[in-house]
PDB file of C-alpha atoms and ligand atoms in Angstrom:
ATOM      1  CA  MET A 706     -67.352 -24.172-111.019  1.00 86.00           C
ATOM      2  CA  ARG A 707     -66.881 -26.434-108.033  1.00 94.00           C
ATOM      3  CA  ILE A 708     -66.470 -30.179-107.837  1.00 98.00           C
ATOM      4  CA  ALA A 709     -68.241 -31.920-104.948  1.00 98.00           C
ATOM      5  CA  ILE A 710     -67.134 -35.493-105.550  1.00 98.00           C
ATOM      6  CA  ASP A 711     -63.670 -36.621-106.634  1.00 98.00           C
ATOM      7  CA  THR A 712     -64.476 -39.589-108.887  1.00 98.00           C
ATOM      8  CA  HIS A 713     -60.940 -40.872-109.459  1.00 98.00           C
ATOM      9  CA  THR A 714     -58.717 -42.078-106.588  1.00 98.00           C
ATOM     10  CA  HIS A 715     -56.384 -45.015-105.963  1.00 98.00           C
ATOM     11  CA  THR A 716     -55.202 -46.820-102.813  1.00 98.00           C
ATOM     12  CA  VAL A 717     -52.304 -49.204-102.202  1.00 97.00           C
ATOM     13  CA  ALA A 718     -54.572 -51.925-103.639  1.00 96.00           C
ATOM     14  CA  SER A 719     -53.761 -50.634-107.141  1.00 95.00           C
ATOM     15  CA  GLY A 720     -50.110 -51.592-106.588  1.00 93.00           C
ATOM     16  CA  HIS A 721     -48.788 -48.217-107.762  1.00 93.00           C
ATOM     17  CA  ALA A 722     -50.485 -45.902-105.233  1.00 95.00           C
ATOM     18  CA  TYR A 723     -49.478 -45.205-101.674  1.00 97.00           C
ATOM     19  CA  SER A 724     -52.375 -44.424 -99.341  1.00 98.00           C
ATOM     20  CA  THR A 725     -55.199 -46.332 -97.663  1.00 98.00           C
ATOM     21  CA  VAL A 726     -58.906 -45.706 -98.151  1.00 98.00           C
ATOM     22  CA  TYR A 727     -59.099 -44.080 -94.724  1.00 98.00           C
ATOM     23  CA  GLU A 728     -56.302 -41.691 -95.700  1.00 98.00           C
ATOM     24  CA  LEU A 729     -58.098 -40.872 -98.970  1.00 98.00           C
ATOM     25  CA  ALA A 730     -61.211 -40.018 -96.957  1.00 98.00           C
ATOM     26  CA  GLN A 731     -59.128 -37.703 -94.780  1.00 98.00           C
ATOM     27  CA  GLY A 732     -57.774 -36.093 -97.933  1.00 98.00           C
ATOM     28  CA  ALA A 733     -61.314 -35.582 -99.258  1.00 98.00           C
ATOM     29  CA  ARG A 734     -62.351 -33.927 -96.014  1.00 98.00           C
ATOM     30  CA  LYS A 735     -59.273 -31.720 -95.994  1.00 98.00           C
ATOM     31  CA  ARG A 736     -60.245 -30.385 -99.454  1.00 97.00           C
ATOM     32  CA  HIS A 737     -63.849 -29.883 -98.314  1.00 98.00           C
ATOM     33  CA  LEU A 738     -65.241 -32.387-100.797  1.00 98.00           C
ATOM     34  CA  LYS A 739     -68.640 -33.977-100.213  1.00 98.00           C
ATOM     35  CA  GLY A 740     -67.356 -37.392-101.226  1.00 98.00           C
ATOM     36  CA  PHE A 741     -65.011 -39.484-103.324  1.00 98.00           C
ATOM     37  CA  VAL A 742     -65.069 -42.599-105.467  1.00 98.00           C
ATOM     38  CA  LEU A 743     -62.461 -45.282-104.908  1.00 98.00           C
ATOM     39  CA  THR A 744     -61.338 -46.416-108.365  1.00 98.00           C
ATOM     40  CA  ASP A 745     -58.599 -48.965-107.882  1.00 98.00           C
ATOM     41  CA  ARG A 746     -57.587 -51.050-110.849  1.00 96.00           C
ATOM     42  CA  GLY A 747     -55.808 -54.219-111.827  1.00 92.00           C
ATOM     43  CA  THR A 748     -56.487 -55.898-108.527  1.00 94.00           C
ATOM     44  CA  HIS A 749     -58.254 -59.136-107.519  1.00 95.00           C
ATOM     45  CA  PRO A 750     -62.030 -59.446-108.141  1.00 96.00           C
ATOM     46  CA  TYR A 751     -62.474 -60.063-104.391  1.00 96.00           C
ATOM     47  CA  HIS A 752     -61.262 -56.509-103.769  1.00 97.00           C
ATOM     48  CA  PHE A 753     -64.294 -55.201-105.656  1.00 97.00           C
ATOM     49  CA  SER A 754     -66.937 -57.595-104.322  1.00 96.00           C
ATOM     50  CA  ASN A 755     -65.848 -56.934-100.740  1.00 97.00           C
ATOM     51  CA  LEU A 756     -66.120 -53.128-101.048  1.00 97.00           C
ATOM     52  CA  ARG A 757     -69.642 -53.617 -99.669  1.00 96.00           C
ATOM     53  CA  ILE A 758     -68.186 -53.972 -96.151  1.00 98.00           C
ATOM     54  CA  LEU A 759     -67.019 -50.347 -96.197  1.00 98.00           C
ATOM     55  CA  PRO A 760     -69.290 -47.663 -94.721  1.00 98.00           C
ATOM     56  CA  GLU A 761     -71.107 -45.135 -96.893  1.00 97.00           C
ATOM     57  CA  ARG A 762     -69.546 -42.317 -94.896  1.00 98.00           C
ATOM     58  CA  MET A 763     -65.913 -42.034 -93.843  1.00 97.00           C
ATOM     59  CA  CYS A 764     -64.385 -39.046 -92.007  1.00 97.00           C
ATOM     60  CA  GLY A 765     -67.595 -37.118 -92.709  1.00 97.00           C
ATOM     61  CA  VAL A 766     -67.582 -37.598 -96.498  1.00 98.00           C
ATOM     62  CA  ARG A 767     -69.570 -39.911 -98.751  1.00 98.00           C
ATOM     63  CA  PHE A 768     -67.707 -42.968-100.002  1.00 98.00           C
ATOM     64  CA  TYR A 769     -68.596 -44.532-103.374  1.00 98.00           C
ATOM     65  CA  ARG A 770     -67.461 -47.919-104.661  1.00 98.00           C
ATOM     66  CA  GLY A 771     -65.823 -47.789-108.063  1.00 98.00           C
ATOM     67  CA  ILE A 772     -63.156 -49.013-110.416  1.00 98.00           C
ATOM     68  CA  GLU A 773     -60.915 -47.770-113.172  1.00 98.00           C
ATOM     69  CA  ALA A 774     -61.214 -50.883-115.312  1.00 98.00           C
ATOM     70  CA  ASN A 775     -58.544 -51.580-117.884  1.00 98.00           C
ATOM     71  CA  ILE A 776     -59.696 -51.654-121.500  1.00 98.00           C
ATOM     72  CA  VAL A 777     -58.302 -54.911-122.893  1.00 98.00           C
ATOM     73  CA  ASP A 778     -59.461 -54.985-126.523  1.00 98.00           C
ATOM     74  CA  THR A 779     -61.332 -53.072-129.245  1.00 98.00           C
ATOM     75  CA  ALA A 780     -64.608 -54.878-128.529  1.00 98.00           C
ATOM     76  CA  GLY A 781     -65.515 -53.234-125.220  1.00 98.00           C
ATOM     77  CA  GLY A 782     -63.775 -55.831-123.043  1.00 98.00           C
ATOM     78  CA  LEU A 783     -62.764 -54.759-119.521  1.00 98.00           C
ATOM     79  CA  ASP A 784     -60.562 -56.615-117.028  1.00 98.00           C
ATOM     80  CA  LEU A 785     -63.292 -57.278-114.450  1.00 98.00           C
ATOM     81  CA  ALA A 786     -66.189 -59.671-114.972  1.00 97.00           C
ATOM     82  CA  ASP A 787     -69.672 -58.174-115.365  1.00 97.00           C
ATOM     83  CA  GLU A 788     -70.928 -59.812-112.151  1.00 96.00           C
ATOM     84  CA  TYR A 789     -68.418 -57.699-110.177  1.00 97.00           C
ATOM     85  CA  LEU A 790     -68.643 -54.547-112.299  1.00 97.00           C
ATOM     86  CA  SER A 791     -72.404 -54.467-111.890  1.00 97.00           C
ATOM     87  CA  GLN A 792     -72.066 -54.244-108.079  1.00 96.00           C
ATOM     88  CA  LEU A 793     -70.140 -50.955-108.213  1.00 98.00           C
ATOM     89  CA  ASP A 794     -71.477 -47.415-108.088  1.00 98.00           C
ATOM     90  CA  PHE A 795     -69.196 -45.986-110.776  1.00 98.00           C
ATOM     91  CA  ALA A 796     -66.922 -47.531-113.380  1.00 98.00           C
ATOM     92  CA  TYR A 797     -64.293 -45.811-115.476  1.00 98.00           C
ATOM     93  CA  ALA A 798     -62.808 -47.631-118.439  1.00 98.00           C
ATOM     94  CA  GLY A 799     -59.305 -46.548-119.355  1.00 98.00           C
ATOM     95  CA  LEU A 800     -56.383 -47.318-121.640  1.00 98.00           C
ATOM     96  CA  HIS A 801     -53.147 -48.306-119.863  1.00 97.00           C
ATOM     97  CA  GLU A 802     -49.918 -49.529-121.415  1.00 95.00           C
ATOM     98  CA  LEU A 803     -49.714 -52.931-119.683  1.00 93.00           C
ATOM     99  CA  CYS A 804     -53.206 -53.945-120.824  1.00 96.00           C
ATOM    100  CA  PHE A 805     -53.564 -52.332-124.244  1.00 97.00           C
ATOM    101  CA  ALA A 806     -50.552 -51.500-126.377  1.00 97.00           C
ATOM    102  CA  PRO A 807     -50.772 -47.936-127.750  1.00 97.00           C
ATOM    103  CA  SER A 808     -51.813 -48.164-131.369  1.00 97.00           C
ATOM    104  CA  ASP A 809     -52.796 -45.980-134.324  1.00 98.00           C
ATOM    105  CA  GLU A 810     -55.598 -43.427-134.044  1.00 98.00           C
ATOM    106  CA  ALA A 811     -58.242 -45.674-135.617  1.00 98.00           C
ATOM    107  CA  THR A 812     -57.521 -48.572-133.243  1.00 98.00           C
ATOM    108  CA  ASN A 813     -57.359 -46.394-130.112  1.00 98.00           C
ATOM    109  CA  THR A 814     -60.610 -44.696-131.140  1.00 98.00           C
ATOM    110  CA  LYS A 815     -62.286 -48.045-131.707  1.00 98.00           C
ATOM    111  CA  ALA A 816     -61.193 -49.217-128.228  1.00 98.00           C
ATOM    112  CA  LEU A 817     -62.523 -46.071-126.502  1.00 98.00           C
ATOM    113  CA  VAL A 818     -65.809 -46.070-128.425  1.00 98.00           C
ATOM    114  CA  ALA A 819     -66.370 -49.775-127.677  1.00 98.00           C
ATOM    115  CA  ALA A 820     -65.606 -49.210-123.986  1.00 98.00           C
ATOM    116  CA  LEU A 821     -68.208 -46.407-123.899  1.00 98.00           C
ATOM    117  CA  ALA A 822     -70.693 -48.787-125.517  1.00 98.00           C
ATOM    118  CA  ASN A 823     -70.118 -51.322-122.723  1.00 98.00           C
ATOM    119  CA  PRO A 824     -73.326 -51.004-120.650  1.00 98.00           C
ATOM    120  CA  LEU A 825     -71.371 -51.303-117.380  1.00 98.00           C
ATOM    121  CA  ALA A 826     -68.899 -48.463-118.077  1.00 98.00           C
ATOM    122  CA  ASP A 827     -69.901 -44.965-116.957  1.00 98.00           C
ATOM    123  CA  ALA A 828     -67.008 -42.884-118.304  1.00 98.00           C
ATOM    124  CA  VAL A 829     -63.618 -43.110-119.996  1.00 98.00           C
ATOM    125  CA  SER A 830     -60.603 -42.068-117.930  1.00 98.00           C
ATOM    126  CA  HIS A 831     -57.972 -39.679-119.339  1.00 97.00           C
ATOM    127  CA  PRO A 832     -58.975 -40.064-123.020  1.00 97.00           C
ATOM    128  CA  GLY A 833     -56.795 -37.019-123.725  1.00 95.00           C
ATOM    129  CA  ASN A 834     -53.645 -39.069-123.051  1.00 96.00           C
ATOM    130  CA  PRO A 835     -51.383 -38.323-126.050  1.00 95.00           C
ATOM    131  CA  VAL A 836     -49.877 -41.843-125.798  1.00 96.00           C
ATOM    132  CA  TYR A 837     -53.231 -43.007-127.216  1.00 97.00           C
ATOM    133  CA  PRO A 838     -54.113 -40.536-129.963  1.00 97.00           C
ATOM    134  CA  ALA A 839     -57.815 -40.894-130.760  1.00 97.00           C
ATOM    135  CA  ASN A 840     -60.436 -39.149-132.850  1.00 98.00           C
ATOM    136  CA  MET A 841     -61.889 -36.909-130.156  1.00 98.00           C
ATOM    137  CA  ARG A 842     -65.117 -36.131-132.020  1.00 98.00           C
ATOM    138  CA  GLU A 843     -65.907 -39.819-132.462  1.00 98.00           C
ATOM    139  CA  VAL A 844     -65.161 -40.575-128.806  1.00 98.00           C
ATOM    140  CA  ALA A 845     -67.256 -37.628-127.571  1.00 98.00           C
ATOM    141  CA  GLN A 846     -70.071 -38.613-129.927  1.00 98.00           C
ATOM    142  CA  ALA A 847     -70.090 -42.136-128.454  1.00 98.00           C
ATOM    143  CA  ALA A 848     -70.177 -40.739-124.907  1.00 98.00           C
ATOM    144  CA  LYS A 849     -73.093 -38.516-125.888  1.00 98.00           C
ATOM    145  CA  GLU A 850     -74.960 -41.360-127.577  1.00 98.00           C
ATOM    146  CA  TYR A 851     -74.623 -43.673-124.560  1.00 98.00           C
ATOM    147  CA  GLY A 852     -75.105 -41.004-121.883  1.00 98.00           C
ATOM    148  CA  LYS A 853     -71.584 -41.516-120.534  1.00 98.00           C
ATOM    149  CA  ALA A 854     -68.939 -38.981-119.492  1.00 98.00           C
ATOM    150  CA  ILE A 855     -65.564 -37.853-120.815  1.00 98.00           C
ATOM    151  CA  GLU A 856     -63.007 -37.349-118.057  1.00 98.00           C
ATOM    152  CA  ILE A 857     -60.912 -34.235-117.685  1.00 98.00           C
ATOM    153  CA  ASN A 858     -58.160 -35.755-115.550  1.00 97.00           C
ATOM    154  CA  ASN A 859     -56.251 -33.284-113.386  1.00 96.00           C
ATOM    155  CA  GLY A 860     -53.390 -35.742-112.750  1.00 94.00           C
ATOM    156  CA  SER A 861     -52.710 -35.931-116.504  1.00 93.00           C
ATOM    157  CA  PHE A 862     -51.479 -32.347-116.474  1.00 92.00           C
ATOM    158  CA  ARG A 863     -48.613 -33.478-114.236  1.00 88.00           C
ATOM    159  CA  VAL A 864     -47.878 -37.047-115.293  1.00 89.00           C
ATOM    160  CA  ARG A 865     -49.073 -37.527-118.866  1.00 89.00           C
ATOM    161  CA  THR A 866     -46.875 -35.129-120.790  1.00 85.00           C
ATOM    162  CA  GLY A 867     -48.616 -33.240-123.550  1.00 87.00           C
ATOM    163  CA  SER A 868     -52.101 -33.864-122.167  1.00 92.00           C
ATOM    164  CA  TYR A 869     -53.175 -30.259-121.683  1.00 94.00           C
ATOM    165  CA  ASP A 870     -53.884 -29.294-125.277  1.00 94.00           C
ATOM    166  CA  ARG A 871     -55.676 -32.548-126.031  1.00 95.00           C
ATOM    167  CA  CYS A 872     -57.762 -32.323-122.840  1.00 96.00           C
ATOM    168  CA  ALA A 873     -58.660 -28.720-123.663  1.00 96.00           C
ATOM    169  CA  GLU A 874     -59.738 -29.786-127.146  1.00 96.00           C
ATOM    170  CA  PHE A 875     -61.772 -32.670-125.680  1.00 97.00           C
ATOM    171  CA  ALA A 876     -63.473 -30.250-123.280  1.00 98.00           C
ATOM    172  CA  ARG A 877     -64.245 -27.831-126.139  1.00 98.00           C
ATOM    173  CA  ILE A 878     -65.823 -30.630-128.187  1.00 98.00           C
ATOM    174  CA  CYS A 879     -67.857 -31.757-125.153  1.00 98.00           C
ATOM    175  CA  LEU A 880     -69.082 -28.199-124.644  1.00 98.00           C
ATOM    176  CA  GLU A 881     -70.034 -27.811-128.303  1.00 98.00           C
ATOM    177  CA  THR A 882     -71.838 -31.169-128.439  1.00 98.00           C
ATOM    178  CA  ALA A 883     -73.380 -31.041-124.924  1.00 98.00           C
ATOM    179  CA  THR A 884     -71.534 -34.222-123.930  1.00 98.00           C
ATOM    180  CA  LEU A 885     -71.229 -35.009-120.228  1.00 98.00           C
ATOM    181  CA  VAL A 886     -67.920 -34.345-118.502  1.00 98.00           C
ATOM    182  CA  VAL A 887     -66.462 -35.720-115.267  1.00 98.00           C
ATOM    183  CA  CYS A 888     -63.554 -34.186-113.436  1.00 98.00           C
ATOM    184  CA  GLY A 889     -61.188 -36.511-111.503  1.00 98.00           C
ATOM    185  CA  SER A 890     -57.910 -36.005-109.648  1.00 98.00           C
ATOM    186  CA  ASP A 891     -56.473 -39.501-110.287  1.00 98.00           C
ATOM    187  CA  ALA A 892     -54.938 -39.243-106.809  1.00 98.00           C
ATOM    188  CA  HIS A 893     -52.347 -41.897-105.975  1.00 98.00           C
ATOM    189  CA  TYR A 894     -51.555 -40.238-102.640  1.00 98.00           C
ATOM    190  CA  TRP A 895     -53.996 -38.955-100.035  1.00 98.00           C
ATOM    191  CA  GLU A 896     -53.039 -35.294-100.288  1.00 98.00           C
ATOM    192  CA  ASP A 897     -53.917 -35.295-103.991  1.00 98.00           C
ATOM    193  CA  VAL A 898     -57.570 -36.217-103.416  1.00 98.00           C
ATOM    194  CA  GLY A 899     -59.608 -33.254-104.661  1.00 98.00           C
ATOM    195  CA  ARG A 900     -56.602 -31.693-106.363  1.00 98.00           C
ATOM    196  CA  LEU A 901     -58.551 -30.479-109.373  1.00 98.00           C
ATOM    197  CA  ASP A 902     -57.294 -26.922-109.802  1.00 97.00           C
ATOM    198  CA  LYS A 903     -56.073 -27.120-113.409  1.00 96.00           C
ATOM    199  CA  ALA A 904     -59.078 -29.097-114.652  1.00 97.00           C
ATOM    200  CA  ILE A 905     -61.479 -26.681-112.956  1.00 97.00           C
ATOM    201  CA  ALA A 906     -59.588 -23.690-114.384  1.00 97.00           C
ATOM    202  CA  LEU A 907     -59.902 -25.189-117.867  1.00 96.00           C
ATOM    203  CA  LEU A 908     -63.650 -25.765-117.495  1.00 97.00           C
ATOM    204  CA  LYS A 909     -64.091 -22.240-116.128  1.00 97.00           C
ATOM    205  CA  GLU A 910     -62.141 -20.734-119.002  1.00 97.00           C
ATOM    206  CA  LEU A 911     -64.445 -22.525-121.447  1.00 97.00           C
ATOM    207  CA  ARG A 912     -67.522 -21.496-119.428  1.00 97.00           C
ATOM    208  CA  MET A 913     -68.621 -25.108-119.208  1.00 98.00           C
ATOM    209  CA  PRO A 914     -72.100 -25.158-117.634  1.00 97.00           C
ATOM    210  CA  SER A 915     -71.850 -26.927-114.266  1.00 96.00           C
ATOM    211  CA  GLY A 916     -74.965 -28.922-115.229  1.00 97.00           C
ATOM    212  CA  GLN A 917     -72.845 -30.698-117.823  1.00 98.00           C
ATOM    213  CA  VAL A 918     -70.261 -31.826-115.245  1.00 98.00           C
ATOM    214  CA  ILE A 919     -71.706 -34.901-113.535  1.00 98.00           C
ATOM    215  CA  ASN A 920     -69.750 -34.494-110.277  1.00 98.00           C
ATOM    216  CA  ALA A 921     -70.128 -30.730-109.798  1.00 98.00           C
ATOM    217  CA  THR A 922     -72.670 -31.324-107.039  1.00 98.00           C
ATOM    218  CA  THR A 923     -73.675 -34.306-104.937  1.00 98.00           C
ATOM    219  CA  ALA A 924     -77.200 -34.064-106.382  1.00 98.00           C
ATOM    220  CA  SER A 925     -76.003 -34.181-109.996  1.00 98.00           C
ATOM    221  CA  PHE A 926     -73.674 -37.092-109.269  1.00 98.00           C
ATOM    222  CA  GLU A 927     -76.381 -39.029-107.433  1.00 98.00           C
ATOM    223  CA  ALA A 928     -78.790 -38.389-110.326  1.00 98.00           C
ATOM    224  CA  PHE A 929     -76.215 -39.665-112.814  1.00 98.00           C
ATOM    225  CA  LEU A 930     -75.598 -42.798-110.713  1.00 98.00           C
ATOM    226  CA  ALA A 931     -79.326 -43.468-110.349  1.00 98.00           C
ATOM    227  CA  ARG A 932     -79.905 -43.221-114.102  1.00 98.00           C
ATOM    228  CA  ARG A 933     -76.905 -45.393-114.840  1.00 98.00           C
ATOM    229  CA  LYS A 934     -77.942 -47.985-112.241  1.00 98.00           C
ATOM    230  CA  ALA A 935     -81.316 -48.382-113.935  1.00 98.00           C
ATOM    231  CA  GLU A 936     -79.634 -48.651-117.348  1.00 98.00           C
ATOM    232  CA  LYS A 937     -77.165 -51.254-116.058  1.00 97.00           C
ATOM    233  CA  GLU A 938     -79.969 -53.323-114.555  1.00 97.00           C
ATOM    234  CA  ALA A 939     -81.975 -53.106-117.785  1.00 97.00           C
ATOM    235  CA  SER A 940     -78.929 -54.241-119.790  1.00 96.00           C
ATOM    236  CA  ARG A 941     -78.554 -57.340-117.579  1.00 90.00           C
ATOM    237  CA  ALA A 942     -82.265 -58.257-117.431  1.00 88.00           C
TER     238      ALA A 942
HETATM  239 ZN1   ZN B 389     -55.621 -44.439-115.532  1.00 87.34          ZN
HETATM  240 ZN1   ZN B 390     -56.296 -43.748-112.317  1.00 87.34          ZN
END
């Protein structure tokens, strides 16, 4: 199992990360990735609309425009307007303390399922975070139904205490139900781009077919993005 594209990275624009986009690209090259997705969050809408000025290739790797949008309610609401979200290549939706207070399992599950139902969201970020206990089968089922992906977040194993067992269980359920998986580093510093060792080891241990991991190869990621682009356009027609 290899990962070609790191789908989860942050720059200084997120306010709590410490590298520039150029440095992230250098990090991606250093780890021999084929590309990376910039997924800043909680920043001004102009940040996202102006991503179009950046080149498709940086330091020899492919650059994709993305976001880790904050889930703000249990009705699928995200903190970036649809007109901006629809311009991006890849959109995570994720639960974060400042935007959605951790709640009981039913409420957290409802929020994650509704976010997956949002036509402009492609995946949920770190749904194995134990701060937001959720019914993993229901969340995976929603991802499967909408053709979205469940993230196995490598950064969680360092910063979100108690994530490993829940992420392993999520991955097992995804394997059993043939639900798509995406593997992201959640890098907040350039040297962490492509740092996916623990997540990859987990997927290997489970013998997850690489065809089920949307960012295992550039071709599979591009195919996922192309399908999702058509679905997003259809939802807005
Ligand atoms: Zn996050
Ligand atoms: Zn993140």
